[in-house]
PDB file of C-alpha atoms in Angstrom:
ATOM      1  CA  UNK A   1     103.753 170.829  81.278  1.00 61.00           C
ATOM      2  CA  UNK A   2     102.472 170.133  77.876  1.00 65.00           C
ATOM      3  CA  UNK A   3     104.051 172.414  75.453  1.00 69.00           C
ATOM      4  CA  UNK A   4     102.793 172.751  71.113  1.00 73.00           C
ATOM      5  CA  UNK A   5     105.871 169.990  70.137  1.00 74.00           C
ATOM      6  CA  UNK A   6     104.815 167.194  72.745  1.00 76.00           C
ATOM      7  CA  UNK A   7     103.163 163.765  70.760  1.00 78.00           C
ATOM      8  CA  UNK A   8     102.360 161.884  73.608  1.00 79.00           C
ATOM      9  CA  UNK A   9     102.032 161.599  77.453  1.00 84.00           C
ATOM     10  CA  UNK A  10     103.418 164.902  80.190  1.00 82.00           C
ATOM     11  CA  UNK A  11     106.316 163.628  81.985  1.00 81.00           C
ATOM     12  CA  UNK A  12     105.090 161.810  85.182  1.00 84.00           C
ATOM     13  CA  UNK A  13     104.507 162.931  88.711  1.00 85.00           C
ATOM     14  CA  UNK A  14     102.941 160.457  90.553  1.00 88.00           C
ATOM     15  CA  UNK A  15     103.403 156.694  90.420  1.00 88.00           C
ATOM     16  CA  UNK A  16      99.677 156.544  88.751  1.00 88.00           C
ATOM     17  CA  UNK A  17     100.345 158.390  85.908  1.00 89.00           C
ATOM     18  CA  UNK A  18     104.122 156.393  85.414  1.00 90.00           C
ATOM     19  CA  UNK A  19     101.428 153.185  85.928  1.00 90.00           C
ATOM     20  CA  UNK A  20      99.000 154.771  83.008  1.00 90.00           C
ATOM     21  CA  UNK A  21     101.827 155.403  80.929  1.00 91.00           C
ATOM     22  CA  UNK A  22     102.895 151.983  81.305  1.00 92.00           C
ATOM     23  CA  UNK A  23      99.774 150.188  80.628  1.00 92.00           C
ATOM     24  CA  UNK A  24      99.799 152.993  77.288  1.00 91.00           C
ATOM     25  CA  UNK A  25     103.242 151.473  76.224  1.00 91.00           C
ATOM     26  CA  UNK A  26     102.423 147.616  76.870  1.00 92.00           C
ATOM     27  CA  UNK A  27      99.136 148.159  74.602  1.00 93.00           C
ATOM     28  CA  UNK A  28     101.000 150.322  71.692  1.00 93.00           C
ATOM     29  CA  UNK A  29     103.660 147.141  71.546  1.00 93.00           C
ATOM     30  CA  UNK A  30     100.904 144.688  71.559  1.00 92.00           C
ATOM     31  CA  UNK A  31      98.972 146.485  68.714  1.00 93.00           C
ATOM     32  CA  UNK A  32     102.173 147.065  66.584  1.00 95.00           C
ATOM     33  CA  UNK A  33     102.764 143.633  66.577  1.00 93.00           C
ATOM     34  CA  UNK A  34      99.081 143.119  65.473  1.00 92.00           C
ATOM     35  CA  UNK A  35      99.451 145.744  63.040  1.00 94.00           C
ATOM     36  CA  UNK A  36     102.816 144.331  61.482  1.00 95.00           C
ATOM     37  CA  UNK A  37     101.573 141.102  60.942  1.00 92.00           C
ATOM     38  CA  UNK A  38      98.596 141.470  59.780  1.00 90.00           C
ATOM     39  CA  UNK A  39      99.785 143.684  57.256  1.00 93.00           C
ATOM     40  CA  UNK A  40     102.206 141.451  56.192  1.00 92.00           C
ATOM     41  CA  UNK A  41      99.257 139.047  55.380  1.00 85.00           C
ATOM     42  CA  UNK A  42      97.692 141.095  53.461  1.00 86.00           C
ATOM     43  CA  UNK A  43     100.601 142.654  51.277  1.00 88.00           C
ATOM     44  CA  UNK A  44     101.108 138.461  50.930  1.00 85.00           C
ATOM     45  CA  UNK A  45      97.618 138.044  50.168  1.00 81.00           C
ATOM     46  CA  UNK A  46      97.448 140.774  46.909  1.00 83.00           C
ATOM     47  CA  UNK A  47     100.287 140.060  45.393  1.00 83.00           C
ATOM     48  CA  UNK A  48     100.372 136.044  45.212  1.00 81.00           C
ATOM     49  CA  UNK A  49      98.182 134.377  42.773  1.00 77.00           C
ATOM     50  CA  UNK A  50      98.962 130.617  44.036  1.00 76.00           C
ATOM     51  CA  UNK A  51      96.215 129.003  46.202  1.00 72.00           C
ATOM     52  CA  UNK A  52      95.604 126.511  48.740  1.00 70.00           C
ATOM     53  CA  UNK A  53      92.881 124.681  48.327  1.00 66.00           C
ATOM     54  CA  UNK A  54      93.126 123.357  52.245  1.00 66.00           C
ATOM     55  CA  UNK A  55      93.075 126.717  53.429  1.00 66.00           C
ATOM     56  CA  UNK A  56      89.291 127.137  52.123  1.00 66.00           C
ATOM     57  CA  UNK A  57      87.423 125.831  54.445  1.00 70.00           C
ATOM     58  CA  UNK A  58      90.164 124.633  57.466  1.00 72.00           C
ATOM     59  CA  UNK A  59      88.663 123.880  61.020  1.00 77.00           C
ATOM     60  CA  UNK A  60      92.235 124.051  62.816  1.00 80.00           C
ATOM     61  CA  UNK A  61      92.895 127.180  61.170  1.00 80.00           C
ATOM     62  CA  UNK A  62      89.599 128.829  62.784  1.00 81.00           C
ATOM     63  CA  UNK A  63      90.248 127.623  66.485  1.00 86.00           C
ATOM     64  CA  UNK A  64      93.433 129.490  66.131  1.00 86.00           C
ATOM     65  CA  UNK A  65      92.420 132.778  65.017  1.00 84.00           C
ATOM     66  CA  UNK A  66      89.866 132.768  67.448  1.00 88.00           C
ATOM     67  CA  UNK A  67      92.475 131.196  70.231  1.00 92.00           C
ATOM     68  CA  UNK A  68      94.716 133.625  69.873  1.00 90.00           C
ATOM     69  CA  UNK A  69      92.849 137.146  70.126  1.00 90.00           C
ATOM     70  CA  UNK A  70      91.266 135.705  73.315  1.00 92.00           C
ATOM     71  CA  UNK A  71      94.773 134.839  74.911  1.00 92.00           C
ATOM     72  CA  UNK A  72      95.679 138.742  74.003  1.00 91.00           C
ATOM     73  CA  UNK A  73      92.681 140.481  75.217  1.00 91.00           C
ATOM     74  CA  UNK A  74      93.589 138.267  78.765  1.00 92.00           C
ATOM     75  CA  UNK A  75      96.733 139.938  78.139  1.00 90.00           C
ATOM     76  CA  UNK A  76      95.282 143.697  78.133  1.00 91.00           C
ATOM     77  CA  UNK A  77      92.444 143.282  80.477  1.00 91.00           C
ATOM     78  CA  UNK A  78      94.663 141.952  83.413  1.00 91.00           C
ATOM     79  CA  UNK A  79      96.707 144.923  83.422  1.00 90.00           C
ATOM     80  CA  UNK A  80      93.760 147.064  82.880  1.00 91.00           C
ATOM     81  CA  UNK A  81      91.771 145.983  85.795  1.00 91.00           C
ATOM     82  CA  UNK A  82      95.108 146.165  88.194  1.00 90.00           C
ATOM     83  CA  UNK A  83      95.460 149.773  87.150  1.00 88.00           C
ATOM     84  CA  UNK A  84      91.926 150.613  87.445  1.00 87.00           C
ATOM     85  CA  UNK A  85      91.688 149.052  91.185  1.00 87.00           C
ATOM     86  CA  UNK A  86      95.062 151.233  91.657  1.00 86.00           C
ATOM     87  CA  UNK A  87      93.017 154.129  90.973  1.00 84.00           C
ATOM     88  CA  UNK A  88      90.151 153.757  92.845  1.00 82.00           C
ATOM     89  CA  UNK A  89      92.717 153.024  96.181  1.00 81.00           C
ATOM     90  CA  UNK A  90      92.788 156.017  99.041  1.00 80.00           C
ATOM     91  CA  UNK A  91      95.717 154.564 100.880  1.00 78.00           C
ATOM     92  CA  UNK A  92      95.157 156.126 104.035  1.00 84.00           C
ATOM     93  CA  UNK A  93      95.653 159.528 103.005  1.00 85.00           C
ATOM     94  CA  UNK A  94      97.594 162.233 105.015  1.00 86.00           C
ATOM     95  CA  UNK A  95      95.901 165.504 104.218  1.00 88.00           C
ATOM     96  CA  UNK A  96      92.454 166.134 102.564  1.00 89.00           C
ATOM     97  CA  UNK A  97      91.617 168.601 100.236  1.00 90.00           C
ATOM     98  CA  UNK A  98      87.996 169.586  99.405  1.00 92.00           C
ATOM     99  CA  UNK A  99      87.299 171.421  95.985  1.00 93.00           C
ATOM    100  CA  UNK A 100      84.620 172.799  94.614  1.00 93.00           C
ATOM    101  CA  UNK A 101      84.238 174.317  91.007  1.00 92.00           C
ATOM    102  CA  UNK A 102      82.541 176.838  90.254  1.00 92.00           C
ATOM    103  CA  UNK A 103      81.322 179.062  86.545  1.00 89.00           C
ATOM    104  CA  UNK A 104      84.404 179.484  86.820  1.00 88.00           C
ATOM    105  CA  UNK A 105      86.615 179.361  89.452  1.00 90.00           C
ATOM    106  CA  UNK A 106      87.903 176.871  91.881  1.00 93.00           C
ATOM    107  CA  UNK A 107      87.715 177.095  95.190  1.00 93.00           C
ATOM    108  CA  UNK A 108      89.928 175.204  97.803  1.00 92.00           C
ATOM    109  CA  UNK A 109      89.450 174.095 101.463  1.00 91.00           C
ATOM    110  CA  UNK A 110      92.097 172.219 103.486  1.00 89.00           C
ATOM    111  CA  UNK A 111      89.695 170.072 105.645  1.00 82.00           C
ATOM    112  CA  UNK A 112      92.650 169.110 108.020  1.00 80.00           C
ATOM    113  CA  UNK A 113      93.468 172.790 108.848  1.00 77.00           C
ATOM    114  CA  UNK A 114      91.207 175.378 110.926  1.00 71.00           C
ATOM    115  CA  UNK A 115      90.232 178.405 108.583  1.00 76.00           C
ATOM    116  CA  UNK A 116      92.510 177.573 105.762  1.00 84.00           C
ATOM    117  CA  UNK A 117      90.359 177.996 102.291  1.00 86.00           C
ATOM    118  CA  UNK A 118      90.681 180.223  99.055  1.00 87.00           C
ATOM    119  CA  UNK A 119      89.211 180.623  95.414  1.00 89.00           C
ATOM    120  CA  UNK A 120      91.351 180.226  92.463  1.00 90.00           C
ATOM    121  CA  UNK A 121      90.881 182.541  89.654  1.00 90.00           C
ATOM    122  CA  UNK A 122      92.681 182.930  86.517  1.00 89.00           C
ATOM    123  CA  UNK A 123      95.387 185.594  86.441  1.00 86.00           C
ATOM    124  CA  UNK A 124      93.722 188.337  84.361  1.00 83.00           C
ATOM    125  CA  UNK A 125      95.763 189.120  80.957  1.00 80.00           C
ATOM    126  CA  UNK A 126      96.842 192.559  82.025  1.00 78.00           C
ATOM    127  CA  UNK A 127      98.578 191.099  85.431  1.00 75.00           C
ATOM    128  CA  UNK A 128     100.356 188.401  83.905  1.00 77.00           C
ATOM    129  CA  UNK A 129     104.085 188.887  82.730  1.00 77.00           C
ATOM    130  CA  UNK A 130     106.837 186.812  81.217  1.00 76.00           C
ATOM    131  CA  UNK A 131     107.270 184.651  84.250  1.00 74.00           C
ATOM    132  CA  UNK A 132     103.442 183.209  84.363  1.00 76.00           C
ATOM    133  CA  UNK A 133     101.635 180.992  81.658  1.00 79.00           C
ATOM    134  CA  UNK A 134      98.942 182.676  79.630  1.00 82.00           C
ATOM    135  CA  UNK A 135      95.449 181.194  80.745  1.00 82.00           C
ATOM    136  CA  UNK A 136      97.154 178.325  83.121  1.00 84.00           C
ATOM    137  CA  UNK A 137      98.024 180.489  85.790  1.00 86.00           C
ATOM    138  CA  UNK A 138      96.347 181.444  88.715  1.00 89.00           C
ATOM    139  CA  UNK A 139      96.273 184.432  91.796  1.00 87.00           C
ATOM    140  CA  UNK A 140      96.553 181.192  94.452  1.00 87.00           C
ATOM    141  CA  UNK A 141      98.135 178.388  93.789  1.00 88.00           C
ATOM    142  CA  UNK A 142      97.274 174.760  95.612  1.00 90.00           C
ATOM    143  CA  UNK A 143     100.215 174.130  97.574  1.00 91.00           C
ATOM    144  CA  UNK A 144     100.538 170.286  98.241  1.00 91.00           C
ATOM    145  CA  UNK A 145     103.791 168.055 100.475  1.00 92.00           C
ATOM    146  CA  UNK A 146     105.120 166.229  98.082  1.00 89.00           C
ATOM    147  CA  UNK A 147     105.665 162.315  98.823  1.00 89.00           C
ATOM    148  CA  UNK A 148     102.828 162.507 101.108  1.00 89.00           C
ATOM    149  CA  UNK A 149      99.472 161.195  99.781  1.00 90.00           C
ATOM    150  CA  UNK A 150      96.408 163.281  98.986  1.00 90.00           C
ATOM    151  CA  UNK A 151      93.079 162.805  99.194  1.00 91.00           C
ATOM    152  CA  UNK A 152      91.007 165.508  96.924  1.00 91.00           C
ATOM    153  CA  UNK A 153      86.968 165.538  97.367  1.00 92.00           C
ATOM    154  CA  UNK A 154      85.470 166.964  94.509  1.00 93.00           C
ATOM    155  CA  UNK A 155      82.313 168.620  93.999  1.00 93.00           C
ATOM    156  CA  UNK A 156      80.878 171.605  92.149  1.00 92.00           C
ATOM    157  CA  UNK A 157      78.294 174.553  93.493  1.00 89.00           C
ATOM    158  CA  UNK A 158      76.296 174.537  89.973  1.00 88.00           C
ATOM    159  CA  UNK A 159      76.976 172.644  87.101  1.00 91.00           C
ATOM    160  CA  UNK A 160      79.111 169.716  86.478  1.00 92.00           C
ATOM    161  CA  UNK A 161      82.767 170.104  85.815  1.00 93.00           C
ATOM    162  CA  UNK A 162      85.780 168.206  85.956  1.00 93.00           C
ATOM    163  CA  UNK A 163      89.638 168.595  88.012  1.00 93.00           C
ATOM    164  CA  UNK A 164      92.241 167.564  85.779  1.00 91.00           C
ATOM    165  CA  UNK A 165      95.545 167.043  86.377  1.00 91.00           C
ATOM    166  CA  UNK A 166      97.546 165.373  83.407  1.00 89.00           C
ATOM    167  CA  UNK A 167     100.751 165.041  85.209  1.00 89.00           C
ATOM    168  CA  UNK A 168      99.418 163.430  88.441  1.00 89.00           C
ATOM    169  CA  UNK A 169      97.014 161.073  86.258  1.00 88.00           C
ATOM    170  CA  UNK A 170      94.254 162.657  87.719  1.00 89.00           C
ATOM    171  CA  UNK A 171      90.755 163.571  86.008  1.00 90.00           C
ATOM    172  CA  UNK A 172      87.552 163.392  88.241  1.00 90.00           C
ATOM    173  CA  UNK A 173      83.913 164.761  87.361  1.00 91.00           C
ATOM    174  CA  UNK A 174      83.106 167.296  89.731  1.00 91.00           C
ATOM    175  CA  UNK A 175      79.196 167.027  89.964  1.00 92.00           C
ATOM    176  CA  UNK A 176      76.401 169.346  92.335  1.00 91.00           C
ATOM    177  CA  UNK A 177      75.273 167.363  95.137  1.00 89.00           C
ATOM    178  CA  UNK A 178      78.021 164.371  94.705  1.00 91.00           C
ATOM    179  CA  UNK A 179      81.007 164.167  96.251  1.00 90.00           C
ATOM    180  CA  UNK A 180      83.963 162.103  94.177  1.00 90.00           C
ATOM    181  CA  UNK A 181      87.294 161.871  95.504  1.00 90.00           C
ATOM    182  CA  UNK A 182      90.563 160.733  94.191  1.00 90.00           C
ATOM    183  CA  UNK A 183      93.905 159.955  95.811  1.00 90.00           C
ATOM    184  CA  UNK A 184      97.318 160.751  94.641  1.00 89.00           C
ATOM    185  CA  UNK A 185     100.921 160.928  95.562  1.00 90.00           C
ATOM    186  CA  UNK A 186     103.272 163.646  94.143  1.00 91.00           C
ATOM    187  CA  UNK A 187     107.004 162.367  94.024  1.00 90.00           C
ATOM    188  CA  UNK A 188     108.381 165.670  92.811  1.00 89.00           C
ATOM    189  CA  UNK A 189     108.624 169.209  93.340  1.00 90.00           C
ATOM    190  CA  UNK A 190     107.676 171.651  90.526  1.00 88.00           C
ATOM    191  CA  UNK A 191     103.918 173.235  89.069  1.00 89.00           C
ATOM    192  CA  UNK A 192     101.691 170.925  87.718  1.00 90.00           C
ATOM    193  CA  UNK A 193      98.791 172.852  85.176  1.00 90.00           C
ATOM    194  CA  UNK A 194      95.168 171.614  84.786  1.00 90.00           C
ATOM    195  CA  UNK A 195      92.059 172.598  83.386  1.00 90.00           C
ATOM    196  CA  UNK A 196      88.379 171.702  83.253  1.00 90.00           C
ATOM    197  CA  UNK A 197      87.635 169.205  81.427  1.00 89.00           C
ATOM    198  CA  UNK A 198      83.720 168.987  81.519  1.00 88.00           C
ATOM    199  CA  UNK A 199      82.079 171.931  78.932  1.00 91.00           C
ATOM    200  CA  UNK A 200      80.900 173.562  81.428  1.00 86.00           C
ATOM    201  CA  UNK A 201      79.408 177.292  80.180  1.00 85.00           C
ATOM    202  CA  UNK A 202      80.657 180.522  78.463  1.00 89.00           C
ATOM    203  CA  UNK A 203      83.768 180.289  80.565  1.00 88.00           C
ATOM    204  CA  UNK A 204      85.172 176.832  80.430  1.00 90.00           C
ATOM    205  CA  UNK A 205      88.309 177.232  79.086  1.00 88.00           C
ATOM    206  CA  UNK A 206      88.836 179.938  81.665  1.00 90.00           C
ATOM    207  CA  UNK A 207      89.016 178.238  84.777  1.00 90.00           C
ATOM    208  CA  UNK A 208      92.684 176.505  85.403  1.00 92.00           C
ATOM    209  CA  UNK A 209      93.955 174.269  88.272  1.00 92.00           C
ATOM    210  CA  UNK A 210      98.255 174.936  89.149  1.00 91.00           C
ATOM    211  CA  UNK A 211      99.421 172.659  92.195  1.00 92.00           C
ATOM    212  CA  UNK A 212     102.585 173.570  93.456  1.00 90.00           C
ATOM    213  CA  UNK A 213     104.593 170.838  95.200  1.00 91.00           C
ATOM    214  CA  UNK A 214     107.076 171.790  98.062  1.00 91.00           C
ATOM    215  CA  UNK A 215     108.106 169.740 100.483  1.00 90.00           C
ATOM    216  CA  UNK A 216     106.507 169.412 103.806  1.00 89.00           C
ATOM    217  CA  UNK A 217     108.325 171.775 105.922  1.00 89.00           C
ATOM    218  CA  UNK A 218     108.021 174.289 103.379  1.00 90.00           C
ATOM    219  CA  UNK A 219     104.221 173.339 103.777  1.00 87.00           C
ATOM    220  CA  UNK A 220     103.693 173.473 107.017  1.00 87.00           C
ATOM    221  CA  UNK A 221     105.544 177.106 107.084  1.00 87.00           C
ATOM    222  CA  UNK A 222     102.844 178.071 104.356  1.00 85.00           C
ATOM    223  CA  UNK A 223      99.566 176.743 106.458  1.00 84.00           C
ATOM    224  CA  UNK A 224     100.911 178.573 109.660  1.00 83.00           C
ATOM    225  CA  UNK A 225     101.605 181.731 107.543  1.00 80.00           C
ATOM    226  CA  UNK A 226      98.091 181.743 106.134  1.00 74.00           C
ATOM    227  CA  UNK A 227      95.738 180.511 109.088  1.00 72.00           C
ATOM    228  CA  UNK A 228      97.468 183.805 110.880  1.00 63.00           C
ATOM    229  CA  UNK A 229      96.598 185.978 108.466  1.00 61.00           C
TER     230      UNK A 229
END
Protein backbone atom coordinates (compact mmCIF):
# COMPACT_ATOMS: atom_id res chain seq x y z
CA UNK A 1 0.00 0.00 0.00
CA UNK A 2 0.63 3.63 -0.38
CA UNK A 3 2.16 4.97 2.69
CA UNK A 4 2.83 9.38 3.45
CA UNK A 5 6.80 8.90 2.00
CA UNK A 6 5.81 7.17 -1.43
CA UNK A 7 6.51 9.80 -4.75
CA UNK A 8 5.30 7.71 -7.30
CA UNK A 9 3.50 4.47 -8.40
CA UNK A 10 2.31 1.30 -5.42
CA UNK A 11 4.41 -1.60 -6.08
CA UNK A 12 2.68 -3.80 -8.76
CA UNK A 13 0.30 -6.68 -8.57
CA UNK A 14 -0.90 -7.51 -11.71
CA UNK A 15 0.88 -7.49 -15.05
CA UNK A 16 -1.45 -4.28 -16.00
CA UNK A 17 -0.35 -2.13 -13.53
CA UNK A 18 3.72 -3.39 -14.15
CA UNK A 19 2.41 -2.49 -18.06
CA UNK A 20 1.06 1.17 -16.76
CA UNK A 21 4.07 1.68 -14.91
CA UNK A 22 6.02 0.95 -17.85
CA UNK A 23 4.36 3.06 -20.35
CA UNK A 24 4.79 5.92 -17.08
CA UNK A 25 8.65 5.30 -17.25
CA UNK A 26 9.08 5.23 -21.22
CA UNK A 27 7.12 8.75 -21.28
CA UNK A 28 9.13 10.39 -18.13
CA UNK A 29 12.54 9.38 -20.26
CA UNK A 30 11.12 10.72 -23.39
CA UNK A 31 10.08 14.08 -21.76
CA UNK A 32 13.44 14.46 -19.83
CA UNK A 33 15.16 14.30 -22.86
CA UNK A 34 12.75 17.00 -24.24
CA UNK A 35 13.16 18.90 -21.21
CA UNK A 36 17.12 18.76 -21.21
CA UNK A 37 17.47 19.91 -24.50
CA UNK A 38 15.36 22.32 -24.83
CA UNK A 39 16.63 23.93 -21.92
CA UNK A 40 19.89 23.81 -23.07
CA UNK A 41 18.65 25.98 -26.05
CA UNK A 42 17.43 28.34 -24.24
CA UNK A 43 20.22 28.87 -21.49
CA UNK A 44 22.29 29.07 -25.18
CA UNK A 45 19.86 31.38 -26.48
CA UNK A 46 20.13 34.26 -23.36
CA UNK A 47 23.39 34.30 -22.87
CA UNK A 48 24.97 34.54 -26.56
CA UNK A 49 24.78 37.77 -28.31
CA UNK A 50 26.24 36.41 -31.83
CA UNK A 51 23.62 35.82 -34.58
CA UNK A 52 22.92 33.93 -37.58
CA UNK A 53 21.49 35.62 -40.04
CA UNK A 54 20.50 32.08 -41.95
CA UNK A 55 18.75 30.96 -39.06
CA UNK A 56 16.01 33.86 -39.57
CA UNK A 57 13.94 32.71 -41.80
CA UNK A 58 15.36 28.80 -42.66
CA UNK A 59 12.87 26.38 -44.50
CA UNK A 60 15.02 23.13 -43.61
CA UNK A 61 15.15 24.18 -40.17
CA UNK A 62 11.13 24.23 -39.94
CA UNK A 63 10.53 20.69 -41.58
CA UNK A 64 12.66 19.47 -38.80
CA UNK A 65 11.11 20.82 -35.83
CA UNK A 66 7.96 19.86 -37.08
CA UNK A 67 9.51 16.24 -38.29
CA UNK A 68 10.66 15.43 -35.27
CA UNK A 69 7.73 15.97 -32.60
CA UNK A 70 5.58 13.93 -35.04
CA UNK A 71 8.13 10.91 -35.09
CA UNK A 72 7.87 11.18 -31.00
CA UNK A 73 4.24 11.44 -30.52
CA UNK A 74 4.28 7.95 -32.99
CA UNK A 75 6.56 6.99 -30.36
CA UNK A 76 4.01 7.56 -27.29
CA UNK A 77 0.80 6.82 -28.99
CA UNK A 78 1.87 3.23 -30.12
CA UNK A 79 2.51 2.18 -26.73
CA UNK A 80 -0.48 3.96 -25.52
CA UNK A 81 -2.98 2.34 -27.69
CA UNK A 82 -1.30 -1.34 -26.97
CA UNK A 83 -1.85 -0.69 -23.30
CA UNK A 84 -5.21 0.67 -23.64
CA UNK A 85 -6.44 -2.48 -25.89
CA UNK A 86 -4.62 -4.54 -22.92
CA UNK A 87 -7.07 -3.07 -20.71
CA UNK A 88 -10.11 -3.38 -22.28
CA UNK A 89 -9.13 -7.50 -22.83
CA UNK A 90 -11.36 -10.16 -20.57
CA UNK A 91 -9.19 -13.10 -21.38
CA UNK A 92 -11.55 -15.68 -20.70
CA UNK A 93 -11.92 -15.10 -17.18
CA UNK A 94 -12.13 -17.87 -14.45
CA UNK A 95 -14.37 -16.47 -11.76
CA UNK A 96 -16.76 -13.43 -11.90
CA UNK A 97 -17.35 -11.05 -9.41
CA UNK A 98 -20.36 -8.66 -9.43
CA UNK A 99 -20.14 -5.37 -7.27
CA UNK A 100 -22.28 -2.95 -6.53
CA UNK A 101 -21.61 0.37 -4.54
CA UNK A 102 -23.60 1.75 -2.56
CA UNK A 103 -23.83 5.53 -0.14
CA UNK A 104 -21.54 3.84 1.14
CA UNK A 105 -20.78 0.48 1.19
CA UNK A 106 -19.85 -2.19 -1.21
CA UNK A 107 -21.49 -5.03 -1.70
CA UNK A 108 -20.08 -8.32 -3.29
CA UNK A 109 -21.64 -11.30 -5.17
CA UNK A 110 -19.63 -14.26 -6.51
CA UNK A 111 -21.77 -14.99 -9.66
CA UNK A 112 -19.98 -18.44 -10.11
CA UNK A 113 -20.97 -19.66 -6.59
CA UNK A 114 -24.66 -20.53 -5.26
CA UNK A 115 -25.56 -18.09 -2.28
CA UNK A 116 -22.17 -16.63 -1.82
CA UNK A 117 -22.63 -12.57 -1.42
CA UNK A 118 -21.79 -9.93 1.38
CA UNK A 119 -21.60 -6.04 2.01
CA UNK A 120 -18.43 -4.41 2.85
CA UNK A 121 -18.45 -1.78 5.41
CA UNK A 122 -15.76 0.15 6.92
CA UNK A 123 -14.44 -1.13 10.25
CA UNK A 124 -15.92 1.40 12.70
CA UNK A 125 -13.06 3.44 14.70
CA UNK A 126 -13.84 1.89 18.04
CA UNK A 127 -13.33 -1.89 16.55
CA UNK A 128 -10.23 -1.28 14.86
CA UNK A 129 -6.81 -1.99 16.67
CA UNK A 130 -3.13 -1.87 15.86
CA UNK A 131 -3.29 -4.69 13.40
CA UNK A 132 -6.00 -2.96 10.87
CA UNK A 133 -5.56 0.34 8.77
CA UNK A 134 -7.54 3.33 9.91
CA UNK A 135 -10.39 4.02 7.25
CA UNK A 136 -8.95 1.21 4.64
CA UNK A 137 -10.14 -1.62 6.41
CA UNK A 138 -13.12 -3.46 6.23
CA UNK A 139 -15.56 -6.24 8.40
CA UNK A 140 -15.30 -8.62 4.95
CA UNK A 141 -12.69 -8.68 2.94
CA UNK A 142 -12.89 -9.78 -1.05
CA UNK A 143 -11.05 -12.87 -1.12
CA UNK A 144 -9.69 -13.49 -4.74
CA UNK A 145 -7.13 -16.91 -6.27
CA UNK A 146 -4.36 -15.36 -7.11
CA UNK A 147 -2.82 -16.15 -10.73
CA UNK A 148 -6.22 -16.86 -11.86
CA UNK A 149 -7.97 -14.08 -13.85
CA UNK A 150 -10.93 -12.01 -12.68
CA UNK A 151 -13.62 -10.63 -14.17
CA UNK A 152 -15.34 -7.75 -11.84
CA UNK A 153 -18.90 -6.26 -13.13
CA UNK A 154 -19.44 -3.08 -11.70
CA UNK A 155 -22.44 -1.21 -11.02
CA UNK A 156 -23.92 1.01 -8.31
CA UNK A 157 -27.69 0.93 -6.60
CA UNK A 158 -27.85 4.97 -6.55
CA UNK A 159 -25.39 7.26 -7.56
CA UNK A 160 -22.30 6.90 -9.52
CA UNK A 161 -19.12 5.78 -7.92
CA UNK A 162 -15.99 4.31 -8.81
CA UNK A 163 -13.80 0.68 -7.67
CA UNK A 164 -10.31 1.48 -7.41
CA UNK A 165 -7.64 -0.57 -7.01
CA UNK A 166 -4.11 1.17 -7.39
CA UNK A 167 -2.09 -1.90 -7.07
CA UNK A 168 -4.00 -4.09 -9.60
CA UNK A 169 -4.23 -0.97 -12.11
CA UNK A 170 -7.71 -1.03 -11.75
CA UNK A 171 -10.22 2.09 -11.63
CA UNK A 172 -13.77 1.61 -13.20
CA UNK A 173 -16.91 4.04 -12.86
CA UNK A 174 -19.49 2.24 -11.19
CA UNK A 175 -22.75 3.86 -12.67
CA UNK A 176 -26.91 2.99 -11.82
CA UNK A 177 -28.33 1.10 -14.55
CA UNK A 178 -24.79 0.30 -16.42
CA UNK A 179 -22.89 -2.45 -16.00
CA UNK A 180 -18.81 -1.93 -16.63
CA UNK A 181 -16.52 -4.65 -16.09
CA UNK A 182 -12.84 -4.97 -15.91
CA UNK A 183 -10.47 -7.94 -15.93
CA UNK A 184 -7.42 -8.52 -13.93
CA UNK A 185 -4.88 -11.01 -12.84
CA UNK A 186 -3.30 -10.94 -9.32
CA UNK A 187 0.32 -12.53 -9.36
CA UNK A 188 0.79 -12.20 -5.62
CA UNK A 189 -0.50 -12.89 -2.35
CA UNK A 190 -0.96 -10.03 0.18
CA UNK A 191 -4.04 -7.04 0.80
CA UNK A 192 -4.49 -4.74 -1.77
CA UNK A 193 -6.51 -1.20 -0.37
CA UNK A 194 -8.91 0.87 -2.55
CA UNK A 195 -11.25 3.52 -2.31
CA UNK A 196 -13.93 5.38 -4.23
CA UNK A 197 -12.88 7.42 -6.44
CA UNK A 198 -16.10 9.17 -7.85
CA UNK A 199 -17.42 12.13 -5.10
CA UNK A 200 -20.04 10.42 -4.42
CA UNK A 201 -22.09 12.10 -1.15
CA UNK A 202 -21.48 12.94 2.57
CA UNK A 203 -19.70 9.64 2.90
CA UNK A 204 -17.24 9.21 0.12
CA UNK A 205 -14.20 8.93 1.71
CA UNK A 206 -15.83 6.32 3.90
CA UNK A 207 -16.39 3.54 1.77
CA UNK A 208 -12.99 1.33 1.14
CA UNK A 209 -12.35 -1.73 -1.11
CA UNK A 210 -9.39 -4.53 0.65
CA UNK A 211 -8.90 -7.70 -1.70
CA UNK A 212 -7.13 -10.31 -0.14
CA UNK A 213 -5.22 -12.71 -2.41
CA UNK A 214 -4.71 -16.42 -1.32
CA UNK A 215 -4.15 -18.98 -3.38
CA UNK A 216 -6.78 -21.17 -4.81
CA UNK A 217 -7.01 -23.96 -2.46
CA UNK A 218 -7.08 -21.64 0.28
CA UNK A 219 -10.07 -20.20 -1.84
CA UNK A 220 -11.94 -22.82 -2.50
CA UNK A 221 -11.73 -23.85 1.44
CA UNK A 222 -13.16 -20.21 2.05
CA UNK A 223 -16.30 -20.51 -0.59
CA UNK A 224 -17.20 -24.02 0.91
CA UNK A 225 -16.85 -22.57 4.48
CA UNK A 226 -19.18 -19.69 3.69
CA UNK A 227 -21.95 -21.17 1.26
CA UNK A 228 -22.45 -23.66 4.51
CA UNK A 229 -22.93 -21.18 6.74
Amino acid sequence: MATWTYMGFQDSASPLMEQLIFFHDHIMLILILIITFVGYLLFSLFFNILIHRYMLENQTIEVIWTTIPAIILIFIALPSLRLLYLLDEVNYPSITLKTIGHQWYWSYEYSDFMHLEFDSYMMPLNEINYSTFRLLDVDNRTIIPMNTQIRVLISAADVIHSWTIPSLGIKADAVPGRLNQVSFLINRPGLFLGQCSEICGANHSFMPIMIESISINSFLNWVSSSIEH
